[in-house]
Short mmCIF file of C-alpha atoms in Angstrom, two decimals:
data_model
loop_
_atom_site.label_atom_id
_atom_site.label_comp_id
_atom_site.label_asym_id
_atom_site.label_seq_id
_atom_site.Cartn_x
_atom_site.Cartn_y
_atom_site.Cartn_z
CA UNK A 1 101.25 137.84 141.78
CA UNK A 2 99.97 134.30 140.40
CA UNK A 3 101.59 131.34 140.99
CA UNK A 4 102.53 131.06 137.12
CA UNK A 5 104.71 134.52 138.00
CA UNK A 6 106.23 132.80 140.93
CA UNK A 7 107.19 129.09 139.51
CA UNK A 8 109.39 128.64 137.07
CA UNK A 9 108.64 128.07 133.30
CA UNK A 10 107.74 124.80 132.59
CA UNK A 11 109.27 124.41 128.87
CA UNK A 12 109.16 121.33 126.55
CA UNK A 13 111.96 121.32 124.28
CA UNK A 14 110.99 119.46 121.00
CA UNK A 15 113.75 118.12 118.89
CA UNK A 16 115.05 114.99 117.12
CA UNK A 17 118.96 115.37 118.07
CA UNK A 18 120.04 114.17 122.05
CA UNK A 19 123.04 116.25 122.09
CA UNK A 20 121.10 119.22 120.79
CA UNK A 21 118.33 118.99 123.67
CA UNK A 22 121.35 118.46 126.09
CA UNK A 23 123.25 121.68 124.76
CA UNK A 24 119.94 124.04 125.53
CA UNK A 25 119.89 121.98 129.01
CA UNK A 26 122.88 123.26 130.11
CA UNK A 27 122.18 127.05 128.80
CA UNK A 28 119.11 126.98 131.18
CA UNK A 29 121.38 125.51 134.10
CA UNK A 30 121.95 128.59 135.25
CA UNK A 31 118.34 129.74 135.16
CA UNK A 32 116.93 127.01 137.69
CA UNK A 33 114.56 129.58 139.07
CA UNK A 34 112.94 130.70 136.17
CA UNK A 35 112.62 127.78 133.66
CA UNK A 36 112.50 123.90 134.10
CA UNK A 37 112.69 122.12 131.02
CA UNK A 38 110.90 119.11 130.39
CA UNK A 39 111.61 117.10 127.33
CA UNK A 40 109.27 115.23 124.95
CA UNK A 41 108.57 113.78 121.81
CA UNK A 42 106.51 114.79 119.29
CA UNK A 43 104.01 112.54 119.12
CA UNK A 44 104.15 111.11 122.77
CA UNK A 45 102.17 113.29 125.29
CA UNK A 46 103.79 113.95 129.01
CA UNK A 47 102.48 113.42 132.21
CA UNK A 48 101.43 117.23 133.27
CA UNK A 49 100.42 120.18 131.13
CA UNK A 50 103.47 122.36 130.20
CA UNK A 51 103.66 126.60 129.84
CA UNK A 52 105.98 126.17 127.03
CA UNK A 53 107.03 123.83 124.11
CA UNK A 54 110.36 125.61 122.31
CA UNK A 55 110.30 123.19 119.15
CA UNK A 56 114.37 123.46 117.86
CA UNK A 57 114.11 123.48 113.84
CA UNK A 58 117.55 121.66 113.72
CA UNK A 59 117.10 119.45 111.29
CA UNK A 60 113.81 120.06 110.29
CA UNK A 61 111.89 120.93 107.51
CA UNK A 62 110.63 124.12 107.57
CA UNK A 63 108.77 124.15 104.83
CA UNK A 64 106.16 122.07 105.95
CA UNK A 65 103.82 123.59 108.43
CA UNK A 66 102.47 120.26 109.36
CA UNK A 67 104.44 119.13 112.59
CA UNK A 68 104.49 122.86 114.16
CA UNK A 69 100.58 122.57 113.22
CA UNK A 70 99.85 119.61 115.38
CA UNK A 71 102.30 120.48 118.71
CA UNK A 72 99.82 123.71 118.70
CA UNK A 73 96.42 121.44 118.42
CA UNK A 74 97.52 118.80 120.65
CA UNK A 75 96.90 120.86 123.96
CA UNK A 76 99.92 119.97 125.72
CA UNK A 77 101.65 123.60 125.83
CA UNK A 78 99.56 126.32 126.58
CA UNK A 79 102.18 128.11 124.23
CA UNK A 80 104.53 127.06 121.53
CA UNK A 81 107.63 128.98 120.47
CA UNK A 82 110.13 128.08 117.61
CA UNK A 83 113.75 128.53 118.07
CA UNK A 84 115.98 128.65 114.85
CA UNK A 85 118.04 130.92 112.48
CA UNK A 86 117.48 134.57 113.34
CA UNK A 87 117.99 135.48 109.54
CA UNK A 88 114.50 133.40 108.07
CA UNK A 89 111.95 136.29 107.54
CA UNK A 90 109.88 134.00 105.66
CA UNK A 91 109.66 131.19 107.88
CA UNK A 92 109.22 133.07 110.95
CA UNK A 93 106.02 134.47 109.59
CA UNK A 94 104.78 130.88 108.80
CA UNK A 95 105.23 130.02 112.00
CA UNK A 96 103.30 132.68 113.39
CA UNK A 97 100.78 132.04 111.10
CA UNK A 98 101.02 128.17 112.27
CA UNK A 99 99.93 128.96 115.70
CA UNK A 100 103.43 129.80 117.23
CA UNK A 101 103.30 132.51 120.18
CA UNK A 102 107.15 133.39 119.45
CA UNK A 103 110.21 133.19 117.34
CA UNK A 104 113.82 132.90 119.05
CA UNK A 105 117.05 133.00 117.17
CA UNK A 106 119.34 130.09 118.36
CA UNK A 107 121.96 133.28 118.51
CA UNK A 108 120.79 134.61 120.93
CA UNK A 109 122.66 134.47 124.83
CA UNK A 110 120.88 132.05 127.46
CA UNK A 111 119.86 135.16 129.34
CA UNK A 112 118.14 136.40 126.36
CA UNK A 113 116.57 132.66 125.69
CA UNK A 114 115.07 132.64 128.70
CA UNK A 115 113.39 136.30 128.76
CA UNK A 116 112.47 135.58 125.22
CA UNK A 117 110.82 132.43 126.28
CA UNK A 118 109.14 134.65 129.42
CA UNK A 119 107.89 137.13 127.11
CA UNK A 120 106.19 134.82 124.60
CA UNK A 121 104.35 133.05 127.61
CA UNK A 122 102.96 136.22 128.38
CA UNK A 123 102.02 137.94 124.79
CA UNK A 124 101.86 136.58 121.21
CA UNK A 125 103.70 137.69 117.91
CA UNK A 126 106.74 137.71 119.91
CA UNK A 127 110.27 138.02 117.97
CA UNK A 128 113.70 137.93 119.64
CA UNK A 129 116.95 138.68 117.78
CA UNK A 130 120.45 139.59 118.94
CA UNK A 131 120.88 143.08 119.78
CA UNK A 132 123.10 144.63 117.08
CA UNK A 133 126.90 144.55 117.69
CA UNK A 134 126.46 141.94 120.29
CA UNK A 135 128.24 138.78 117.92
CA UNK A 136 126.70 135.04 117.54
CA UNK A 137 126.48 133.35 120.84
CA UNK A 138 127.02 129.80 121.40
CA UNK A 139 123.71 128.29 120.02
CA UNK A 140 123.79 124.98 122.64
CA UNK A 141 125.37 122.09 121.14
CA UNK A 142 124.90 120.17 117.79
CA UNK A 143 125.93 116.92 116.17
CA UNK A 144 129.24 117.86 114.63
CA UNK A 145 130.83 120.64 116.85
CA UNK A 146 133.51 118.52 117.82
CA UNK A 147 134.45 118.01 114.73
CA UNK A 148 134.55 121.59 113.50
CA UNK A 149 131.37 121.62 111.68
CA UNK A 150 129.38 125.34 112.33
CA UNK A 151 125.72 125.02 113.11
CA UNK A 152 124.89 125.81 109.78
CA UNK A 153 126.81 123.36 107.95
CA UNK A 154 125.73 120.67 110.89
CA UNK A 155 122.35 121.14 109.52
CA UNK A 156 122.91 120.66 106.19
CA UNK A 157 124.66 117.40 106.87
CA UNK A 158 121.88 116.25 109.03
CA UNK A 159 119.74 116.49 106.46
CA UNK A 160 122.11 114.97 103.43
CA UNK A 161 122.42 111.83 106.64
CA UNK A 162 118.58 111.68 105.79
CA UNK A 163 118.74 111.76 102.01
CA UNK A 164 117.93 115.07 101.14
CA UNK A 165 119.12 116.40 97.44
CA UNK A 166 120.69 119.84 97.66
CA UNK A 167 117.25 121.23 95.95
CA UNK A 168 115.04 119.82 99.31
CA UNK A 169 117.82 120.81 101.67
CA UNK A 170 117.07 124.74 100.24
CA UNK A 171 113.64 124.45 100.26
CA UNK A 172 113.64 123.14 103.82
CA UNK A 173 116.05 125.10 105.50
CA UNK A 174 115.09 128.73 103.35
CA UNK A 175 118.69 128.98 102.01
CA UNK A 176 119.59 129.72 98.67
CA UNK A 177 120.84 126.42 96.60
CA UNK A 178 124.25 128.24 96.55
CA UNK A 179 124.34 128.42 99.89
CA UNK A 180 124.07 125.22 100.48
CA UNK A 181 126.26 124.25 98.06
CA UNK A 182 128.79 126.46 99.70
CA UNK A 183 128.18 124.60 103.15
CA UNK A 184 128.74 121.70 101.44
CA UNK A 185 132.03 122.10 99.93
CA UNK A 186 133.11 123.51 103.44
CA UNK A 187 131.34 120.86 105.46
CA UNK A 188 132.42 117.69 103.28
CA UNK A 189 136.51 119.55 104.21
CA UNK A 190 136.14 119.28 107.83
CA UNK A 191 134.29 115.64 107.17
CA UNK A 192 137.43 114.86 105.36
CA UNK A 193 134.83 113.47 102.30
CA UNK A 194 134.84 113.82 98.81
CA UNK A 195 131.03 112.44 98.22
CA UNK A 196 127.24 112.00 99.14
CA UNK A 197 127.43 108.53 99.92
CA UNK A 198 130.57 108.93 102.02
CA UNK A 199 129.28 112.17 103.92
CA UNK A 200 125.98 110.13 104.99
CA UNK A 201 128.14 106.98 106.13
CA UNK A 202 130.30 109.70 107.85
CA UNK A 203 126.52 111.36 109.37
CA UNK A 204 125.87 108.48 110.87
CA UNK A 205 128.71 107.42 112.58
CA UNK A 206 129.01 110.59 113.87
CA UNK A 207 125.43 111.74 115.53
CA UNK A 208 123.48 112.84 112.66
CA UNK A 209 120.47 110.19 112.75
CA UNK A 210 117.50 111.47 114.65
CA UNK A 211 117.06 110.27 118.14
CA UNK A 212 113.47 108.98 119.16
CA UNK A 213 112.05 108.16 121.94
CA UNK A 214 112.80 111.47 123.83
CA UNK A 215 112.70 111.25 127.85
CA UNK A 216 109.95 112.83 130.01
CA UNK A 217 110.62 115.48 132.52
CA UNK A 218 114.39 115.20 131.81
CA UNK A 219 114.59 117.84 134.36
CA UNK A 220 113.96 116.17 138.15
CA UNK A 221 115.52 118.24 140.23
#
């Protein structure tokens, strides 16, 4: 057995939102001895190489190949998976086609995550969805929670917080415009808002404004 079997899985988790890299923290808590997670910034390199960069779409646009494109050139994970919606056919196959090792739906369980995130380390092409009949598990955490908003609608508000119009946040989140218009009306409920400019105000006094600089090796123990 190499010492990359032994040692746990060094794994860079790349995403804008603090409370969404400290929700997949504590889903690995309990796997100590098989992954260590090391956070980073996009465009900032870390200290030592990493085995795996999980870049979290939340908030992103994933439409544009561009970002995904340059964590794979930069050489600082040996592989990059993508975790997001378990339900985006088309964007999972851009992302393999991008360079990514792996696709892992944020439903599935942290026991799952982790073997998913083993698995792509070892092979590439790797897809990992919810068994059937197992349910949505708790995807981490996400700006809004607290406030009743689902994942879903959290990312459509993240994106209205950054000025999207409904047409960009369909293109970039591979939902139908009535979708998202249906997230909307449910969203802006909870929000307790009746327009844009009052559901961005409400974004960002509530957690929705991308977070940058990220920390380095966030895990130390």
């Amino acid at each position: 057995m190499s010492d990359a079997d032994r040692r746990p899985l060094r794994v860079a988790l790349i995403d804008d939102y603090e409370i969404v890299v400290q929700g997949l923290a504590r889903m690995f808590a309990s796997y100590r001895d098989r992954v260590r997670l090391v956070e980073l910034d996009v465009e900032a390199p870390v200290g030592q190489p990493v085995d795996v960069a999980l870049v979290d779409t939340f908030g992103q646009d994933r439409a544009d190949d561009t970002a995904l494109q340059k964590i794979v050139a930069n050489g600082l994970a040996e592989t990059v998976v993508v975790y997001g919606w378990s339900d985006e056919d088309d964007f999972i196959e851009r992302s393999l086609a991008a360079g990514a090792a792996g696709y892992l739906a944020k439903s599935l369980p942290a026991g799952q995550l982790v073997a998913g995130l083993e698995r792509a380390y070892r092979e590439r092409g790797v897809v990992v969805r919810p068994e059937a009949g197992t349910g949505i598990a708790d995807p981490g955490d996400w700006p809004g929670r607290d406030e009743g908003l689902t994942p879903r609608e959290s990312e459509v508000v993240a994106l209205i917080t950054l000025g999207r119009s409904n047409q960009e946040v369909a293109a970039e989140t591979f939902l139908s415009i009535n979708s998202v218009k249906s997230y909307i009306r449910t969203a802006y409920r909870k929000m307790g808002v009746q327009t844009r400019s009052q559901a961005v105000l409400w974004g960002l006094n509530h957690g929705f404004g991308p977070e940058r600089p990220h920390r380095a090796d966030a895990d130390r123990t």
